[in-house]
Amino acid sequence: MPLGLREVKKRQTRQAITEHATRLFVAHGFEATTIAEVAVAARVAKKTVTNYFPRKEDLVLDFQEEFAGSLAETVRSRPAGTPVLHALRARHRTDVRVQAATAGFLGLDITRVIADSPTLTARLRELHEQREAALAEVLTEQIDPAKGVEQHEKAAQADRAGLHGSGSSLATRAVAAHFATAHRILFHRVQELTLAGERPETVGQVVTEEGRQVFDLLAPSFGDYGS
């Protein structure tokens, strides 16, 4: 269905804000650039910028919602009987092939902006942690449903008591940590190669092979997990 005029306008505005923000961040750095300066450059009100991007970091990491849920969604939507490792390996291979942002393909300019910014580096670390936690939740629910219910009840009780609770069992959190770490180090490998000036096609070739090696290391322990 064709987009309505209003939706087209919203997308154009969002794209314009992103482009001007990126230009300013590249020229002056993330920390040194203000939301007000982005608004002036994009010829919109400051409120318009924050309506589209509630946090300043969102102007750079605008893929974060998809990123945080990517591994969990991959596991949740895998065909019945498919091992978790197989699904996550295939997801990474596909993301690298299409040069997806969720695999670290952000372009040289954005990658450098992130590397030079303590704020963005910290936020990216949080996103990796969120992605791991979301994966652990799904593993608990799917691999051991009874344990998942039990853990969610404990988490709810902890929240009511003002404590920090988790809806995942310790075992599935440990498994999720292995899977998420594999994706995280490969994500950072893409960034590393990008900053070194390698072309995206070369980065993809290198990380595809290194990804195979990384996931092969997990196979002896987790090859049949979740099947």
mmCIF file of C-alpha atoms in Angstrom:
data_model
loop_
_atom_site.group_PDB
_atom_site.id
_atom_site.type_symbol
_atom_site.label_atom_id
_atom_site.label_comp_id
_atom_site.label_asym_id
_atom_site.label_seq_id
_atom_site.Cartn_x
_atom_site.Cartn_y
_atom_site.Cartn_z
ATOM 1 C CA MET A 1 0.000 0.000 0.000
ATOM 2 C CA PRO A 2 1.435 3.420 -0.975
ATOM 3 C CA LEU A 3 2.388 5.697 1.896
ATOM 4 C CA GLY A 4 0.176 8.671 2.600
ATOM 5 C CA LEU A 5 1.497 12.185 2.128
ATOM 6 C CA ARG A 6 1.791 12.708 5.882
ATOM 7 C CA GLU A 7 3.834 9.546 6.361
ATOM 8 C CA VAL A 8 6.098 10.466 3.448
ATOM 9 C CA LYS A 9 6.655 13.889 4.985
ATOM 10 C CA LYS A 10 7.490 12.368 8.368
ATOM 11 C CA ARG A 11 10.036 10.043 6.807
ATOM 12 C CA GLN A 12 11.610 12.885 4.867
ATOM 13 C CA THR A 13 11.866 14.985 8.018
ATOM 14 C CA ARG A 14 13.416 12.123 9.962
ATOM 15 C CA GLN A 15 15.915 11.472 7.189
ATOM 16 C CA ALA A 16 16.845 15.149 6.956
ATOM 17 C CA ILE A 17 17.436 15.356 10.704
ATOM 18 C CA THR A 18 19.595 12.235 10.602
ATOM 19 C CA GLU A 19 21.680 13.478 7.681
ATOM 20 C CA HIS A 20 22.342 16.891 9.218
ATOM 21 C CA ALA A 21 23.106 15.358 12.614
ATOM 22 C CA THR A 22 25.579 12.944 11.064
ATOM 23 C CA ARG A 23 27.329 15.756 9.209
ATOM 24 C CA LEU A 24 27.687 17.768 12.424
ATOM 25 C CA PHE A 25 28.841 14.782 14.475
ATOM 26 C CA VAL A 26 31.481 13.924 11.891
ATOM 27 C CA ALA A 27 32.701 17.519 11.727
ATOM 28 C CA HIS A 28 32.605 18.427 15.423
ATOM 29 C CA GLY A 29 32.158 15.237 17.420
ATOM 30 C CA PHE A 30 29.104 13.827 19.159
ATOM 31 C CA GLU A 31 29.651 15.415 22.567
ATOM 32 C CA ALA A 32 30.413 18.856 21.113
ATOM 33 C CA THR A 33 27.263 18.984 18.977
ATOM 34 C CA THR A 34 23.988 20.070 20.571
ATOM 35 C CA ILE A 35 20.422 19.146 19.720
ATOM 36 C CA ALA A 36 19.778 22.837 19.073
ATOM 37 C CA GLU A 37 22.525 22.906 16.443
ATOM 38 C CA VAL A 38 21.042 19.845 14.760
ATOM 39 C CA ALA A 39 17.635 21.527 14.708
ATOM 40 C CA VAL A 40 19.042 24.676 13.133
ATOM 41 C CA ALA A 41 20.905 22.698 10.482
ATOM 42 C CA ALA A 42 17.799 20.647 9.640
ATOM 43 C CA ARG A 43 15.581 23.753 9.724
ATOM 44 C CA VAL A 44 13.178 22.299 12.260
ATOM 45 C CA ALA A 45 12.276 23.117 15.839
ATOM 46 C CA LYS A 46 14.334 21.569 18.624
ATOM 47 C CA LYS A 47 11.132 19.901 19.830
ATOM 48 C CA THR A 48 10.762 18.249 16.428
ATOM 49 C CA VAL A 49 14.196 16.669 16.775
ATOM 50 C CA THR A 50 13.402 15.278 20.221
ATOM 51 C CA ASN A 51 10.008 14.037 19.051
ATOM 52 C CA TYR A 52 11.714 11.895 16.433
ATOM 53 C CA PHE A 53 14.784 11.114 18.537
ATOM 54 C CA PRO A 54 14.052 11.267 22.295
ATOM 55 C CA ARG A 55 17.700 10.690 23.197
ATOM 56 C CA LYS A 56 20.628 12.358 21.507
ATOM 57 C CA GLU A 57 22.216 8.924 21.048
ATOM 58 C CA ASP A 58 19.202 7.899 18.952
ATOM 59 C CA LEU A 59 20.427 10.197 16.182
ATOM 60 C CA VAL A 60 23.348 7.829 15.653
ATOM 61 C CA LEU A 61 22.054 4.505 16.948
ATOM 62 C CA ASP A 62 18.650 4.672 15.294
ATOM 63 C CA PHE A 63 18.691 0.889 14.780
ATOM 64 C CA GLN A 64 18.766 0.163 18.517
ATOM 65 C CA GLU A 65 15.247 -1.227 18.936
ATOM 66 C CA GLU A 66 15.801 -3.768 16.179
ATOM 67 C CA PHE A 67 19.284 -4.479 17.510
ATOM 68 C CA ALA A 68 18.242 -5.170 21.101
ATOM 69 C CA GLY A 69 15.602 -7.668 20.054
ATOM 70 C CA SER A 70 17.363 -9.243 17.077
ATOM 71 C CA LEU A 71 18.750 -12.392 18.700
ATOM 72 C CA ALA A 72 15.622 -13.031 20.740
ATOM 73 C CA GLU A 73 13.422 -12.660 17.670
ATOM 74 C CA THR A 74 15.671 -14.997 15.696
ATOM 75 C CA VAL A 75 15.268 -17.702 18.327
ATOM 76 C CA ARG A 76 11.563 -17.065 18.771
ATOM 77 C CA SER A 77 10.811 -17.338 15.055
ATOM 78 C CA ARG A 78 13.058 -20.289 14.194
ATOM 79 C CA PRO A 79 11.356 -23.411 12.758
ATOM 80 C CA ALA A 80 10.432 -26.102 15.269
ATOM 81 C CA GLY A 81 13.308 -28.444 15.998
ATOM 82 C CA THR A 82 15.973 -26.020 14.779
ATOM 83 C CA PRO A 83 18.904 -25.753 17.208
ATOM 84 C CA VAL A 84 19.395 -22.264 18.615
ATOM 85 C CA LEU A 85 23.012 -22.137 17.459
ATOM 86 C CA HIS A 86 21.973 -22.965 13.894
ATOM 87 C CA ALA A 87 19.415 -20.139 13.873
ATOM 88 C CA LEU A 88 21.797 -17.570 15.353
ATOM 89 C CA ARG A 89 24.610 -18.597 13.029
ATOM 90 C CA ALA A 90 22.329 -18.230 10.007
ATOM 91 C CA ARG A 91 21.120 -14.837 11.252
ATOM 92 C CA HIS A 92 24.658 -13.553 11.533
ATOM 93 C CA ARG A 93 25.601 -14.871 8.101
ATOM 94 C CA THR A 94 22.576 -13.152 6.553
ATOM 95 C CA ASP A 95 23.206 -9.873 8.382
ATOM 96 C CA VAL A 96 26.797 -9.828 7.160
ATOM 97 C CA ARG A 97 25.755 -10.643 3.608
ATOM 98 C CA VAL A 98 23.324 -7.696 3.476
ATOM 99 C CA GLN A 99 25.710 -5.486 5.502
ATOM 100 C CA ALA A 100 23.117 -4.861 8.205
ATOM 101 C CA ALA A 101 23.612 -2.284 10.940
ATOM 102 C CA THR A 102 22.805 -4.982 13.502
ATOM 103 C CA ALA A 103 26.015 -6.760 12.446
ATOM 104 C CA GLY A 104 28.101 -3.576 12.766
ATOM 105 C CA PHE A 105 27.982 -2.218 9.212
ATOM 106 C CA LEU A 106 27.439 1.452 10.046
ATOM 107 C CA GLY A 107 29.794 3.062 7.553
ATOM 108 C CA LEU A 108 33.161 4.640 8.270
ATOM 109 C CA ASP A 109 31.860 8.035 9.398
ATOM 110 C CA ILE A 110 29.369 6.721 11.959
ATOM 111 C CA THR A 111 31.753 4.037 13.170
ATOM 112 C CA ARG A 112 34.394 6.687 13.817
ATOM 113 C CA VAL A 113 31.891 8.960 15.566
ATOM 114 C CA ILE A 114 30.970 6.092 17.901
ATOM 115 C CA ALA A 115 34.592 5.138 18.545
ATOM 116 C CA ASP A 116 35.451 8.738 19.452
ATOM 117 C CA SER A 117 32.464 9.203 21.776
ATOM 118 C CA PRO A 118 32.426 7.852 25.353
ATOM 119 C CA THR A 119 28.664 8.418 25.443
ATOM 120 C CA LEU A 120 27.954 6.398 22.311
ATOM 121 C CA THR A 121 30.428 3.690 23.264
ATOM 122 C CA ALA A 122 28.677 3.292 26.609
ATOM 123 C CA ARG A 123 25.255 3.258 24.977
ATOM 124 C CA LEU A 124 26.347 0.603 22.492
ATOM 125 C CA ARG A 125 27.595 -1.500 25.388
ATOM 126 C CA GLU A 126 24.168 -1.156 27.024
ATOM 127 C CA LEU A 127 22.495 -2.310 23.813
ATOM 128 C CA HIS A 128 24.650 -5.422 23.708
ATOM 129 C CA GLU A 129 23.662 -6.135 27.319
ATOM 130 C CA GLN A 130 19.990 -5.607 26.500
ATOM 131 C CA ARG A 131 20.268 -7.938 23.525
ATOM 132 C CA GLU A 132 21.797 -10.635 25.712
ATOM 133 C CA ALA A 133 19.114 -10.212 28.378
ATOM 134 C CA ALA A 134 16.324 -10.429 25.798
ATOM 135 C CA LEU A 135 17.864 -13.605 24.391
ATOM 136 C CA ALA A 136 18.073 -15.138 27.864
ATOM 137 C CA GLU A 137 14.381 -14.396 28.421
ATOM 138 C CA VAL A 138 13.389 -16.225 25.242
ATOM 139 C CA LEU A 139 15.649 -19.176 25.985
ATOM 140 C CA THR A 140 14.098 -19.546 29.424
ATOM 141 C CA GLU A 141 10.588 -19.400 27.992
ATOM 142 C CA GLN A 142 11.231 -21.786 25.099
ATOM 143 C CA ILE A 143 13.752 -24.292 26.403
ATOM 144 C CA ASP A 144 12.216 -24.691 29.861
ATOM 145 C CA PRO A 145 8.717 -23.136 29.935
ATOM 146 C CA ALA A 146 8.029 -24.211 33.520
ATOM 147 C CA LYS A 147 11.264 -22.618 34.660
ATOM 148 C CA GLY A 148 10.364 -19.519 32.664
ATOM 149 C CA VAL A 149 7.087 -19.092 34.554
ATOM 150 C CA GLU A 150 8.882 -19.640 37.844
ATOM 151 C CA GLN A 151 11.571 -17.095 37.020
ATOM 152 C CA HIS A 152 9.054 -14.473 35.895
ATOM 153 C CA GLU A 153 7.158 -14.906 39.166
ATOM 154 C CA LYS A 154 10.380 -14.465 41.119
ATOM 155 C CA ALA A 155 11.250 -11.400 39.063
ATOM 156 C CA ALA A 156 7.822 -9.893 39.728
ATOM 157 C CA GLN A 157 8.217 -10.508 43.459
ATOM 158 C CA ALA A 158 11.657 -8.912 43.390
ATOM 159 C CA ASP A 159 10.296 -5.872 41.562
ATOM 160 C CA ARG A 160 7.534 -5.478 44.138
ATOM 161 C CA ALA A 161 10.167 -5.645 46.864
ATOM 162 C CA GLY A 162 12.196 -2.963 45.127
ATOM 163 C CA LEU A 163 14.947 -5.386 44.123
ATOM 164 C CA HIS A 164 16.447 -5.952 40.709
ATOM 165 C CA GLY A 165 14.915 -9.140 39.329
ATOM 166 C CA SER A 166 15.502 -11.192 36.205
ATOM 167 C CA GLY A 167 12.991 -13.287 34.300
ATOM 168 C CA SER A 168 15.704 -15.697 33.167
ATOM 169 C CA SER A 169 17.196 -18.730 34.881
ATOM 170 C CA LEU A 170 20.893 -18.736 35.679
ATOM 171 C CA ALA A 171 21.527 -21.572 33.228
ATOM 172 C CA THR A 172 19.881 -19.846 30.276
ATOM 173 C CA ARG A 173 21.603 -16.582 31.145
ATOM 174 C CA ALA A 174 24.924 -18.426 30.916
ATOM 175 C CA VAL A 175 23.993 -19.947 27.551
ATOM 176 C CA ALA A 176 22.725 -16.595 26.264
ATOM 177 C CA ALA A 177 26.005 -14.999 27.314
ATOM 178 C CA HIS A 178 27.937 -17.399 25.065
ATOM 179 C CA PHE A 179 25.709 -16.739 22.053
ATOM 180 C CA ALA A 180 25.554 -12.978 22.603
ATOM 181 C CA THR A 181 29.312 -12.754 23.115
ATOM 182 C CA ALA A 182 29.884 -14.412 19.747
ATOM 183 C CA HIS A 183 27.698 -11.816 18.053
ATOM 184 C CA ARG A 184 29.250 -8.982 20.047
ATOM 185 C CA ILE A 185 32.868 -9.776 19.197
ATOM 186 C CA LEU A 186 31.957 -10.185 15.533
ATOM 187 C CA PHE A 187 30.097 -6.837 15.630
ATOM 188 C CA HIS A 188 33.206 -5.170 17.049
ATOM 189 C CA ARG A 189 35.341 -6.956 14.472
ATOM 190 C CA VAL A 190 33.301 -5.293 11.727
ATOM 191 C CA GLN A 191 33.892 -1.925 13.394
ATOM 192 C CA GLU A 192 37.595 -2.634 13.778
ATOM 193 C CA LEU A 193 38.026 -3.513 10.115
ATOM 194 C CA THR A 194 35.905 -0.546 9.044
ATOM 195 C CA LEU A 195 38.077 1.854 11.043
ATOM 196 C CA ALA A 196 41.136 0.270 9.442
ATOM 197 C CA GLY A 197 39.802 1.412 6.071
ATOM 198 C CA GLU A 198 38.703 -1.941 4.689
ATOM 199 C CA ARG A 199 35.937 -1.923 2.094
ATOM 200 C CA PRO A 200 32.554 -3.295 3.246
ATOM 201 C CA GLU A 201 32.853 -6.203 0.802
ATOM 202 C CA THR A 202 36.223 -7.163 2.267
ATOM 203 C CA VAL A 203 34.911 -6.781 5.794
ATOM 204 C CA GLY A 204 32.035 -9.079 4.925
ATOM 205 C CA GLN A 205 34.344 -11.748 3.527
ATOM 206 C CA VAL A 206 36.642 -11.646 6.546
ATOM 207 C CA VAL A 207 33.857 -11.665 9.129
ATOM 208 C CA THR A 208 31.946 -14.417 7.355
ATOM 209 C CA GLU A 209 34.954 -16.714 7.694
ATOM 210 C CA GLU A 210 35.760 -15.591 11.229
ATOM 211 C CA GLY A 211 32.101 -16.004 12.148
ATOM 212 C CA ARG A 212 32.218 -19.586 10.933
ATOM 213 C CA GLN A 213 35.188 -20.227 13.199
ATOM 214 C CA VAL A 214 33.548 -18.568 16.198
ATOM 215 C CA PHE A 215 30.275 -20.457 15.895
ATOM 216 C CA ASP A 216 32.138 -23.719 15.252
ATOM 217 C CA LEU A 217 33.777 -23.265 18.654
ATOM 218 C CA LEU A 218 30.330 -23.204 20.269
ATOM 219 C CA ALA A 219 29.068 -26.277 18.431
ATOM 220 C CA PRO A 220 30.530 -28.992 20.716
ATOM 221 C CA SER A 221 28.720 -27.571 23.744
ATOM 222 C CA PHE A 222 25.620 -25.996 22.202
ATOM 223 C CA GLY A 223 25.169 -27.614 18.794
ATOM 224 C CA ASP A 224 21.900 -29.347 19.715
ATOM 225 C CA TYR A 225 20.697 -26.834 22.287
ATOM 226 C CA GLY A 226 17.021 -26.013 21.823
ATOM 227 C CA SER A 227 16.388 -28.594 19.099
#
